[in-house]
C-alpha atoms as one frame of an Amber mdcrd trajectory, in Angstrom:
protein
 116.444 106.393  26.205 113.280 105.997  28.158 114.440 103.114  30.385 117.054
 105.037  31.932 116.727 105.598  35.867 117.352 109.139  37.701 120.892 110.184
  39.262 121.995 108.576  41.861 118.841 105.658  41.883 119.813 102.199  40.720
 118.138  98.748  40.239 119.525  96.565  42.908 120.718  92.994  40.955 120.196
  89.449  42.233 123.990  89.054  44.123 123.703  92.341  45.649 120.018  91.930
  46.494 120.821  88.524  48.194 123.567  90.151  50.437 121.624  92.983  51.581
 118.626  90.467  52.646 120.771  87.881  54.255 122.185  91.159  56.163 118.722
  92.519  56.732 117.530  89.126  58.378 120.830  88.821  60.333 120.574  92.093
  62.029 116.730  92.175  62.473 117.506  89.002  64.446 120.093  90.340  66.628
 117.432  93.428  67.561 114.500  90.568  68.115 116.979  88.934  70.617 117.870
  92.403  72.438 113.954  92.547  72.569 113.426  95.228  70.054 110.037  95.000
  68.384 109.323  95.419  64.482 107.176  98.221  63.379 106.666  99.440  59.786
 105.699 102.972  59.126 104.386 103.993  55.795 106.526 105.498  53.057 104.112
 108.436  52.455 102.891 111.020  55.019 101.123 114.423  55.247 103.856 116.944
  55.266 102.734 118.292  58.733 103.220 114.841  60.340 106.179 113.780  58.659
 108.267 116.957  59.975 106.997 117.305  63.120 109.693 117.497  65.594 112.411
 117.843  63.212 112.944 121.360  63.090 112.639 121.390  59.396 115.911 119.763
  59.182 114.797 117.063  56.806 112.639 119.607  54.319 115.243 119.963  51.994
 115.561 116.208  51.885 112.272 115.318  51.377 110.475 114.748  48.043 106.805
 116.329  47.973 103.870 114.938  46.049 100.304 116.303  46.150  97.561 113.796
  47.515  94.818 113.592  44.588  92.333 112.531  47.466  92.556 115.141  49.756
  94.574 117.847  47.995  97.156 118.060  50.872 100.871 118.227  50.354 102.286
 114.857  51.343 106.086 113.764  51.573 108.087 110.743  51.060 110.045 109.875
  54.113 113.797 110.617  54.222 114.384 109.164  57.794 111.998 106.606  59.492
 113.392 107.978  62.965 110.613 110.709  63.267 107.882 108.532  62.048 108.704
 105.626  65.010 108.594 108.402  67.543 105.160 109.277  66.270 104.421 105.824
  66.644 105.842 105.125  70.263 103.894 108.628  71.259 100.478 107.835  69.702
  99.928 104.371  68.915 101.467 102.564  71.500 101.451 104.706  74.398 103.488
 102.634  76.586 104.686 103.373  80.125 108.016 102.731  80.725 110.800 101.331
  78.370 109.737 101.030  74.914 112.191  98.828  72.290 111.244  99.441  68.561
 112.841  98.409  65.334 112.561  98.580  61.357 113.788  98.437  58.210 112.579
 100.127  55.104 113.532 102.418  51.972 113.812 106.253  52.506 114.297 108.739
  49.415 116.424 111.954  49.229 116.437 114.755  46.840 120.048 114.898  46.879
 122.717 112.507  47.841 123.432 112.270  51.737 127.117 112.103  50.546 129.415
 112.143  47.224 128.386 109.052  45.266 125.806 107.787  47.540 122.328 106.380
  46.680 119.239 108.866  47.000 117.204 105.614  48.027 119.214 104.247  51.335
 117.623 100.991  52.797 117.587 102.087  56.499 117.705  99.390  59.410 117.463
 100.767  62.715 116.596 100.621  66.740 115.239 103.248  68.770 115.019 103.103
  73.107 112.159 105.156  74.257 111.643 105.951  77.858 115.258 105.672  79.507
 117.138 108.908  80.109 120.951 108.940  80.807 124.145 107.119  79.880 122.586
 103.676  80.527 120.484 103.879  77.649 123.373 105.473  75.216 125.426 102.569
  76.238 122.669 100.143  75.303 122.196 101.867  71.599 126.092 101.998  71.326
 126.911  98.422  71.995 123.877  97.332  69.809 125.180  99.350  67.136 128.736
  97.449  67.648 126.829  93.864  67.720 124.957  95.229  64.212 127.727  96.081
  62.356 129.773  92.697  63.389 126.724  90.867  62.174 126.756  92.924  59.119
 130.195  91.900  58.398 131.524  95.731  58.437 135.339  95.801  58.135 137.453
  97.555  60.785 134.509  99.353  61.901 134.801 102.707  64.084 132.611 105.223
  65.440 132.979 109.077  65.902 131.125 110.534  68.863 130.215 114.095  69.743
 127.574 115.641  72.334 125.752 118.797  71.289 125.006 119.432  74.524 128.229
 120.648  75.065 127.967 123.773  72.717 124.306 124.210  74.311 125.754 124.227
  77.718 127.897 126.780  76.814 125.875 129.284  74.849 123.277 128.724  77.797
 125.610 129.831  80.413 126.489 132.849  78.376 122.962 133.843  77.698 124.071
 134.329  73.834 121.184 135.685  71.722 119.700 133.474  69.308 120.812 135.116
  66.266 124.326 134.728  67.225 124.136 130.978  68.684 122.880 130.165  65.106
 125.756 132.279  63.402 128.065 130.141  65.988 126.494 127.088  65.109 127.178
 127.716  61.446 130.911 128.569  62.139 131.690 125.586  64.140 129.978 123.225
  61.311 132.558 124.783  59.070 135.239 124.592  61.702 135.921 127.866  61.042
 138.014 128.911  63.694 138.551 132.768  62.611 134.862 133.120  62.341 134.337
 131.955  65.925 136.914 134.582  67.255 135.213 137.128  65.108 131.948 136.476
  66.493 132.826 135.772  70.176 134.595 139.033  70.524 132.045 140.915  72.826
 131.333 137.487  74.969 132.939 136.668  78.238 136.637 135.776  78.005 135.521
 131.972  79.616 132.740 131.637  76.884 135.225 133.171  73.918 138.064 130.733
  75.115 135.746 127.675  75.150 134.095 128.151  71.705 136.935 128.881  70.358
 138.588 125.394  71.636 135.739 123.137  70.780 136.988 122.772  66.669 140.488
 121.628  68.349 138.635 119.200  70.902 138.671 115.936  68.384 141.079 112.903
  68.548 140.856 109.749  70.622 139.451 109.388  74.087 142.359 111.847  75.646
 140.604 114.947  74.363 138.007 114.394  77.074 140.124 114.762  80.119 141.670
 117.792  78.264 138.181 119.162  77.877 137.166 118.926  81.303 140.251 120.992
  82.392 140.108 123.743  80.102 136.476 123.883  79.608 134.007 126.040  81.788
 132.620 124.301  85.198 128.860 123.867  84.069 126.772 120.993  85.405 125.389
 120.161  82.524 128.623 120.614  80.234 130.354 118.320  82.890 127.360 115.604
  82.789 127.811 115.303  79.070 131.672 114.698  79.270 130.556 112.083  81.782
 128.512 110.613  79.447 131.405 110.724  76.667 133.925 109.103  79.176 131.570
 106.034  79.960 131.114 105.282  76.353 134.384 106.056  75.785 135.550 103.144
  78.401 132.735 100.617  77.032 132.789 100.789  72.985 134.147  97.777  72.131
 135.062  99.237  68.739 137.789 102.036  67.860 136.159 105.408  68.916 137.066
 109.081  67.917 135.370 112.423  69.763 134.678 115.441  68.292 133.058 117.996
  70.472 132.237 120.743  67.437 130.288 117.730  65.723 126.624 119.594  66.006
 124.940 117.178  63.275 121.095 118.042  63.981 121.643 120.289  66.648 118.080
 121.424  66.607 116.836 117.767  66.676 119.346 115.821  68.532 119.691 116.486
  72.398 122.603 114.979  73.841 125.214 112.392  72.273 125.225 111.779  68.192
 127.617 109.572  66.377 128.622 108.013  62.720 129.956 104.601  62.482 132.591
 103.907  59.548 133.858 101.064  58.222 136.678 100.010  55.519 136.260 100.568
  51.860 132.628 102.727  52.214 132.741 106.367  51.591 130.961 108.171  54.347
 128.981 106.878  57.321 127.234 103.468  57.451 125.454 104.105  60.551 124.126
 107.408  62.581 122.468 107.756  65.654 122.148 109.622  69.050 119.722 111.135
  71.572 116.751 113.303  70.602 114.563 113.884  73.696 112.513 116.367  72.490
 111.032 115.089  69.546 108.227 113.436  71.570 107.175 116.628  72.581 106.126
 117.732  69.459 103.845 114.719  69.357 102.220 115.682  72.749 104.322 113.473
  74.877 107.585 114.066  76.257 110.011 110.993  76.464 113.687 110.404  76.390
 114.788 108.976  73.375 118.071 107.199  71.348 118.988 105.117  68.542 120.578
 104.358  65.654 120.283 103.388  61.942 122.432 101.787  59.320 122.207 102.173
  55.661 122.378  98.481  54.521 123.308  99.545  50.840 126.168 100.931  51.805
 127.117  98.374  54.287 126.742  95.471  51.715 127.892  97.261  48.483 128.607
  95.538  45.347 132.259  95.030  44.220 132.078  97.899  41.882 130.101 100.124
  44.222 132.924  99.849  46.766 135.599 100.911  44.040 133.333 104.125  43.482
 132.883 104.761  47.023 136.379 104.709  48.027 137.423 107.939  48.894 138.846
 110.573  51.432 135.605 110.959  53.109 135.713 107.558  54.465 137.976 108.990
  57.131 136.687 111.026  60.030 139.472 113.637  58.321 137.969 113.386  55.246
 134.384 113.264  56.639 134.699 116.868  58.456 136.228 118.579  55.494 133.459
 117.129  53.518 130.911 118.236  55.976 132.422 121.994  56.304 132.108 122.382
  52.361 128.385 121.232  52.635 127.545 122.854  56.023 124.330 125.039  55.864
 123.444 124.005  52.583 121.729 120.153  52.870 120.758 119.808  56.612 120.043
 116.436  57.683 119.424 114.342  60.618 120.055 110.604  60.116 120.226 110.298
  56.372
């Protein structure tokens, strides 16, 4: 049958299309009220530009085509975030704070989660030029407002901070090869592997790395982490940022200090948002201060993106989506099963 679509690619019919369009307008209007300006990056870019600053985390998820005009390899974007960073660094080149937003389709070679579409409709906001917890708080509150505007049922957010792990391994001067192995073990929450890898490290480093996978839960894990983890300035600053987010977050929040999604891309806070009836995260975000450097302009940056198609699914899609991965516990088990196979950044 010639009219069949590829797996995990589907048409959007009128009723669902109207729901998605209504949400798109509602959320963009929210962004505009908060002084975020709309940009529209292209669907196609040359691969060397498209993957700049991502540490090639997106390469496995990017469809590739050959440009018939130049013969160069091009990619269909798998995430709009690096494109917006390029626009901020090169085309706008503003001094001070820049607030940008966007909405468009992205394409994935594989689904980001079980049953997910390979063509998410990504809407998001990015804040450039402001470091520290103040910007992280603004972005987290804006995400919560966007989820409310989108009608998300019982939303919650799971927050981590990649600088916690980075501070511990940098303090102990861990070799890059061992750091990579520890990263893989932490992604899988493999405590025996972590203990084996850290046998020759100083006791405080060994104990801290073995503890990270257990530092997961509500805001109560943050004072526990402050008591049990080493006294390292950058680590204590990271925990201070997490405490500020815990106090200010208007929706239920959990914390995972072993969450290292996009480790080679993100530089600070990372978060995933969930809502009832949807498998996997409906939104992802975090701080990525190092990406601008790859475009020749180092600049603090943080933001988030929402998959509109998961936020406004049809009744049939909701029924298909219901699974254990919709909970943080189920998500961790699923992430552990896929760690090291299909790395990603936002989507």
